Amino acid sequence: MLVASELPFHQIIGIELNPTLADTAQLNLEHWRATNAADSTAPPLAPIRLLEQDALTFDFPRTPTLAFLFHPFEAPVLKLLLRRIEAQFTPRRGTPAPAFDLLYVNSECRAVLDRLPAFTRLFLGPVAMSPEDHAADLAAIAQQKEYGSTGDEECAIYRLTGRSATLTPKPIHQIK
């Protein structure tokens, strides 16, 4: 949310179910805004809203949307979320459906998306971490034997194209 707020998005919406994590995110957001406001050379931030809510009950805006997921759910919950997104973005009579793209980092359940006919994968590959992010990643997973860090994250980008549409994936540098 914080990094996205530096980009020219119409709005940034974060969703967190856990009250403790939502409180921490809110404190981080307030610090981010205060730091930005204190820097006279900083560009204005995009509006940010943080919601303490279940992502499966969130009503997405019917505007072009880019959703960012950092592997927040295992396959059963991800399937439910994707079905909700598909239902909410189905074209309504007389109006085209707004664009919906999904940036899925640490895409452990990408097979779920790959099997859904309404989503088309545009990109799959490693995205390098900065040295600082790699060091933080190593520290965060130091106690978890089942995880390691290679210095990059698998990233996948999907577009909601509908069940009957076909889309020829473009190289990542052409996606805007």
PDB file of C-alpha atoms in Angstrom:
ATOM      1  CA  MET A   1       0.000   0.000   0.000  1.00  0.00           C
ATOM      2  CA  LEU A   2       2.745   2.415   0.951  1.00  0.00           C
ATOM      3  CA  VAL A   3       4.818   2.006  -2.197  1.00  0.00           C
ATOM      4  CA  ALA A   4       1.699   1.957  -4.380  1.00  0.00           C
ATOM      5  CA  SER A   5       0.620   5.283  -2.866  1.00  0.00           C
ATOM      6  CA  GLU A   6       3.636   6.913  -4.533  1.00  0.00           C
ATOM      7  CA  LEU A   7       2.264   5.942  -7.947  1.00  0.00           C
ATOM      8  CA  PRO A   8      -0.572   7.714  -9.766  1.00  0.00           C
ATOM      9  CA  PHE A   9      -3.367   5.367  -8.681  1.00  0.00           C
ATOM     10  CA  HIS A  10      -6.879   6.744  -8.160  1.00  0.00           C
ATOM     11  CA  GLN A  11      -6.965   5.053  -4.752  1.00  0.00           C
ATOM     12  CA  ILE A  12      -5.211   2.356  -2.740  1.00  0.00           C
ATOM     13  CA  ILE A  13      -7.297  -0.024  -0.637  1.00  0.00           C
ATOM     14  CA  GLY A  14      -5.697  -2.432   1.810  1.00  0.00           C
ATOM     15  CA  ILE A  15      -7.627  -5.263   3.428  1.00  0.00           C
ATOM     16  CA  GLU A  16      -6.524  -7.040   6.600  1.00  0.00           C
ATOM     17  CA  LEU A  17      -8.652  -9.453   8.611  1.00  0.00           C
ATOM     18  CA  ASN A  18      -6.434  -9.765  11.690  1.00  0.00           C
ATOM     19  CA  PRO A  19      -7.145  -6.826  14.077  1.00  0.00           C
ATOM     20  CA  THR A  20      -3.587  -6.756  15.451  1.00  0.00           C
ATOM     21  CA  LEU A  21      -2.066  -6.676  11.965  1.00  0.00           C
ATOM     22  CA  ALA A  22      -4.634  -4.082  10.862  1.00  0.00           C
ATOM     23  CA  ASP A  23      -3.638  -1.876  13.816  1.00  0.00           C
ATOM     24  CA  THR A  24       0.043  -2.243  12.934  1.00  0.00           C
ATOM     25  CA  ALA A  25      -0.692  -1.432   9.290  1.00  0.00           C
ATOM     26  CA  GLN A  26      -2.666   1.652  10.366  1.00  0.00           C
ATOM     27  CA  LEU A  27       0.257   2.883  12.492  1.00  0.00           C
ATOM     28  CA  ASN A  28       2.627   2.333   9.568  1.00  0.00           C
ATOM     29  CA  LEU A  29       0.238   4.204   7.284  1.00  0.00           C
ATOM     30  CA  GLU A  30       0.022   7.165   9.686  1.00  0.00           C
ATOM     31  CA  HIS A  31       3.830   7.289   9.941  1.00  0.00           C
ATOM     32  CA  TRP A  32       4.098   7.113   6.128  1.00  0.00           C
ATOM     33  CA  ARG A  33       1.672   9.993   5.667  1.00  0.00           C
ATOM     34  CA  ALA A  34       3.404  12.115   8.322  1.00  0.00           C
ATOM     35  CA  THR A  35       6.826  11.494   6.803  1.00  0.00           C
ATOM     36  CA  ASN A  36       5.520  12.407   3.359  1.00  0.00           C
ATOM     37  CA  ALA A  37       3.811  15.562   4.657  1.00  0.00           C
ATOM     38  CA  ALA A  38       7.022  16.683   6.389  1.00  0.00           C
ATOM     39  CA  ASP A  39       9.014  16.413   3.145  1.00  0.00           C
ATOM     40  CA  SER A  40       8.288  19.470   1.025  1.00  0.00           C
ATOM     41  CA  THR A  41       9.906  17.804  -2.004  1.00  0.00           C
ATOM     42  CA  ALA A  42       7.809  14.619  -1.791  1.00  0.00           C
ATOM     43  CA  PRO A  43       5.102  14.185  -4.402  1.00  0.00           C
ATOM     44  CA  PRO A  44       1.544  13.874  -3.112  1.00  0.00           C
ATOM     45  CA  LEU A  45       0.407  10.387  -2.150  1.00  0.00           C
ATOM     46  CA  ALA A  46      -2.528   8.593  -3.721  1.00  0.00           C
ATOM     47  CA  PRO A  47      -5.466   8.269  -1.308  1.00  0.00           C
ATOM     48  CA  ILE A  48      -5.139   5.179   0.905  1.00  0.00           C
ATOM     49  CA  ARG A  49      -7.847   3.322   2.814  1.00  0.00           C
ATOM     50  CA  LEU A  50      -7.158   0.428   5.150  1.00  0.00           C
ATOM     51  CA  LEU A  51     -10.094  -1.851   5.897  1.00  0.00           C
ATOM     52  CA  GLU A  52     -10.230  -4.390   8.696  1.00  0.00           C
ATOM     53  CA  GLN A  53     -12.367  -6.934   6.933  1.00  0.00           C
ATOM     54  CA  ASP A  54     -12.529 -10.358   5.358  1.00  0.00           C
ATOM     55  CA  ALA A  55     -11.322 -10.147   1.746  1.00  0.00           C
ATOM     56  CA  LEU A  56     -14.115 -12.551   0.805  1.00  0.00           C
ATOM     57  CA  THR A  57     -16.722  -9.922   1.738  1.00  0.00           C
ATOM     58  CA  PHE A  58     -15.008  -6.970   0.049  1.00  0.00           C
ATOM     59  CA  ASP A  59     -16.939  -5.289  -2.748  1.00  0.00           C
ATOM     60  CA  PHE A  60     -14.414  -4.280  -5.378  1.00  0.00           C
ATOM     61  CA  PRO A  61     -14.941  -0.906  -7.042  1.00  0.00           C
ATOM     62  CA  ARG A  62     -16.288  -1.212 -10.589  1.00  0.00           C
ATOM     63  CA  THR A  63     -13.335   0.705 -11.956  1.00  0.00           C
ATOM     64  CA  PRO A  64     -10.092  -0.520 -13.503  1.00  0.00           C
ATOM     65  CA  THR A  65      -8.389  -2.438 -10.690  1.00  0.00           C
ATOM     66  CA  LEU A  66      -4.953  -3.836  -9.990  1.00  0.00           C
ATOM     67  CA  ALA A  67      -4.970  -6.256  -7.056  1.00  0.00           C
ATOM     68  CA  PHE A  68      -1.716  -7.138  -5.306  1.00  0.00           C
ATOM     69  CA  LEU A  69      -1.477 -10.428  -3.451  1.00  0.00           C
ATOM     70  CA  PHE A  70       1.614 -11.645  -1.624  1.00  0.00           C
ATOM     71  CA  HIS A  71       0.428 -15.253  -1.201  1.00  0.00           C
ATOM     72  CA  PRO A  72      -2.173 -14.319   1.421  1.00  0.00           C
ATOM     73  CA  PHE A  73      -4.291 -17.472   1.118  1.00  0.00           C
ATOM     74  CA  GLU A  74      -4.022 -21.169   0.523  1.00  0.00           C
ATOM     75  CA  ALA A  75      -5.847 -22.653  -2.469  1.00  0.00           C
ATOM     76  CA  PRO A  76      -9.378 -23.080  -1.002  1.00  0.00           C
ATOM     77  CA  VAL A  77      -9.671 -19.423   0.066  1.00  0.00           C
ATOM     78  CA  LEU A  78      -7.941 -18.154  -3.078  1.00  0.00           C
ATOM     79  CA  LYS A  79     -10.506 -20.025  -5.212  1.00  0.00           C
ATOM     80  CA  LEU A  80     -13.358 -18.335  -3.323  1.00  0.00           C
ATOM     81  CA  LEU A  81     -11.781 -14.903  -3.737  1.00  0.00           C
ATOM     82  CA  LEU A  82     -11.211 -15.409  -7.465  1.00  0.00           C
ATOM     83  CA  ARG A  83     -14.807 -16.540  -7.979  1.00  0.00           C
ATOM     84  CA  ARG A  84     -16.002 -13.422  -6.138  1.00  0.00           C
ATOM     85  CA  ILE A  85     -13.787 -11.210  -8.313  1.00  0.00           C
ATOM     86  CA  GLU A  86     -15.056 -12.882 -11.470  1.00  0.00           C
ATOM     87  CA  ALA A  87     -18.678 -12.417 -10.388  1.00  0.00           C
ATOM     88  CA  GLN A  88     -18.160  -8.761  -9.458  1.00  0.00           C
ATOM     89  CA  PHE A  89     -16.382  -7.947 -12.732  1.00  0.00           C
ATOM     90  CA  THR A  90     -18.756  -9.773 -15.059  1.00  0.00           C
ATOM     91  CA  PRO A  91     -20.000  -7.282 -17.665  1.00  0.00           C
ATOM     92  CA  ARG A  92     -23.389  -5.816 -16.869  1.00  0.00           C
ATOM     93  CA  ARG A  93     -25.955  -5.362 -19.594  1.00  0.00           C
ATOM     94  CA  GLY A  94     -25.002  -2.398 -21.727  1.00  0.00           C
ATOM     95  CA  THR A  95     -21.681  -1.642 -20.006  1.00  0.00           C
ATOM     96  CA  PRO A  96     -18.271  -3.188 -20.530  1.00  0.00           C
ATOM     97  CA  ALA A  97     -16.565  -4.779 -17.551  1.00  0.00           C
ATOM     98  CA  PRO A  98     -13.788  -2.674 -16.045  1.00  0.00           C
ATOM     99  CA  ALA A  99     -10.261  -4.027 -16.384  1.00  0.00           C
ATOM    100  CA  PHE A 100      -9.001  -6.262 -13.572  1.00  0.00           C
ATOM    101  CA  ASP A 101      -5.362  -7.324 -13.274  1.00  0.00           C
ATOM    102  CA  LEU A 102      -3.807  -9.368 -10.508  1.00  0.00           C
ATOM    103  CA  LEU A 103      -0.165  -9.129  -9.447  1.00  0.00           C
ATOM    104  CA  TYR A 104       0.548 -12.294  -7.466  1.00  0.00           C
ATOM    105  CA  VAL A 105       3.925 -12.393  -5.707  1.00  0.00           C
ATOM    106  CA  ASN A 106       5.236 -15.540  -3.991  1.00  0.00           C
ATOM    107  CA  SER A 107       2.679 -17.234  -6.202  1.00  0.00           C
ATOM    108  CA  GLU A 108       2.578 -20.610  -4.475  1.00  0.00           C
ATOM    109  CA  CYS A 109      -1.012 -21.261  -5.574  1.00  0.00           C
ATOM    110  CA  ARG A 110      -0.678 -20.003  -9.153  1.00  0.00           C
ATOM    111  CA  ALA A 111      -1.962 -23.367 -10.426  1.00  0.00           C
ATOM    112  CA  VAL A 112      -5.374 -22.290  -9.082  1.00  0.00           C
ATOM    113  CA  LEU A 113      -5.313 -19.256 -11.371  1.00  0.00           C
ATOM    114  CA  ASP A 114      -3.872 -21.216 -14.274  1.00  0.00           C
ATOM    115  CA  ARG A 115      -6.879 -23.581 -14.133  1.00  0.00           C
ATOM    116  CA  LEU A 116      -9.499 -20.818 -14.118  1.00  0.00           C
ATOM    117  CA  PRO A 117     -10.710 -20.047 -17.639  1.00  0.00           C
ATOM    118  CA  ALA A 118     -11.611 -16.448 -16.738  1.00  0.00           C
ATOM    119  CA  PHE A 119      -7.991 -15.483 -15.931  1.00  0.00           C
ATOM    120  CA  THR A 120      -5.155 -15.293 -18.442  1.00  0.00           C
ATOM    121  CA  ARG A 121      -1.555 -15.350 -17.278  1.00  0.00           C
ATOM    122  CA  LEU A 122       0.473 -12.496 -18.796  1.00  0.00           C
ATOM    123  CA  PHE A 123       3.759 -13.067 -16.977  1.00  0.00           C
ATOM    124  CA  LEU A 124       5.505 -15.598 -14.778  1.00  0.00           C
ATOM    125  CA  GLY A 125       9.054 -15.285 -13.599  1.00  0.00           C
ATOM    126  CA  PRO A 126      11.446 -14.282 -10.868  1.00  0.00           C
ATOM    127  CA  VAL A 127      11.618 -10.670  -9.740  1.00  0.00           C
ATOM    128  CA  ALA A 128      14.858  -9.747  -7.993  1.00  0.00           C
ATOM    129  CA  MET A 129      14.767  -8.371  -4.471  1.00  0.00           C
ATOM    130  CA  SER A 130      16.860  -5.412  -3.472  1.00  0.00           C
ATOM    131  CA  PRO A 131      19.801  -6.353  -1.219  1.00  0.00           C
ATOM    132  CA  GLU A 132      17.904  -4.805   1.722  1.00  0.00           C
ATOM    133  CA  ASP A 133      14.761  -6.828   0.976  1.00  0.00           C
ATOM    134  CA  HIS A 134      16.791 -10.021   0.600  1.00  0.00           C
ATOM    135  CA  ALA A 135      18.465  -9.437   3.990  1.00  0.00           C
ATOM    136  CA  ALA A 136      15.054  -8.795   5.593  1.00  0.00           C
ATOM    137  CA  ASP A 137      13.654 -11.918   3.903  1.00  0.00           C
ATOM    138  CA  LEU A 138      16.507 -14.039   5.245  1.00  0.00           C
ATOM    139  CA  ALA A 139      15.977 -12.657   8.757  1.00  0.00           C
ATOM    140  CA  ALA A 140      12.213 -13.226   8.627  1.00  0.00           C
ATOM    141  CA  ILE A 141      12.475 -16.852   7.558  1.00  0.00           C
ATOM    142  CA  ALA A 142      15.547 -17.812   9.611  1.00  0.00           C
ATOM    143  CA  GLN A 143      13.477 -19.936  12.010  1.00  0.00           C
ATOM    144  CA  GLN A 144      11.402 -21.616   9.300  1.00  0.00           C
ATOM    145  CA  LYS A 145      13.123 -24.741   8.003  1.00  0.00           C
ATOM    146  CA  GLU A 146      10.676 -25.258   5.145  1.00  0.00           C
ATOM    147  CA  TYR A 147      11.537 -21.908   3.528  1.00  0.00           C
ATOM    148  CA  GLY A 148      14.651 -20.472   1.968  1.00  0.00           C
ATOM    149  CA  SER A 149      15.456 -17.288   0.102  1.00  0.00           C
ATOM    150  CA  THR A 150      17.111 -17.065  -3.274  1.00  0.00           C
ATOM    151  CA  GLY A 151      17.077 -13.279  -3.516  1.00  0.00           C
ATOM    152  CA  ASP A 152      14.075 -13.155  -5.803  1.00  0.00           C
ATOM    153  CA  GLU A 153      10.351 -13.839  -5.660  1.00  0.00           C
ATOM    154  CA  GLU A 154       8.281 -15.732  -8.166  1.00  0.00           C
ATOM    155  CA  CYS A 155       5.808 -13.283  -9.597  1.00  0.00           C
ATOM    156  CA  ALA A 156       2.798 -13.889 -11.824  1.00  0.00           C
ATOM    157  CA  ILE A 157       0.522 -11.363 -13.487  1.00  0.00           C
ATOM    158  CA  TYR A 158      -2.994 -12.309 -14.556  1.00  0.00           C
ATOM    159  CA  ARG A 159      -5.753 -10.466 -16.371  1.00  0.00           C
ATOM    160  CA  LEU A 160      -9.423 -11.214 -15.938  1.00  0.00           C
ATOM    161  CA  THR A 161     -10.477 -11.848 -19.529  1.00  0.00           C
ATOM    162  CA  GLY A 162     -13.733 -13.709 -18.969  1.00  0.00           C
ATOM    163  CA  ARG A 163     -14.563 -17.287 -19.760  1.00  0.00           C
ATOM    164  CA  SER A 164     -15.047 -16.815 -23.493  1.00  0.00           C
ATOM    165  CA  ALA A 165     -12.343 -14.236 -24.206  1.00  0.00           C
ATOM    166  CA  THR A 166      -8.895 -15.053 -25.422  1.00  0.00           C
ATOM    167  CA  LEU A 167      -5.894 -12.857 -24.891  1.00  0.00           C
ATOM    168  CA  THR A 168      -2.474 -13.140 -26.366  1.00  0.00           C
ATOM    169  CA  PRO A 169      -0.028 -12.453 -23.526  1.00  0.00           C
ATOM    170  CA  LYS A 170       2.199  -9.447 -24.132  1.00  0.00           C
ATOM    171  CA  PRO A 171       5.780  -9.251 -22.980  1.00  0.00           C
ATOM    172  CA  ILE A 172       5.946  -7.656 -19.528  1.00  0.00           C
ATOM    173  CA  HIS A 173       7.575  -4.462 -20.812  1.00  0.00           C
ATOM    174  CA  GLN A 174       4.463  -3.778 -22.915  1.00  0.00           C
ATOM    175  CA  ILE A 175       1.993  -4.051 -20.030  1.00  0.00           C
ATOM    176  CA  LYS A 176       0.896  -0.675 -18.716  1.00  0.00           C
TER     177      LYS A 176
END
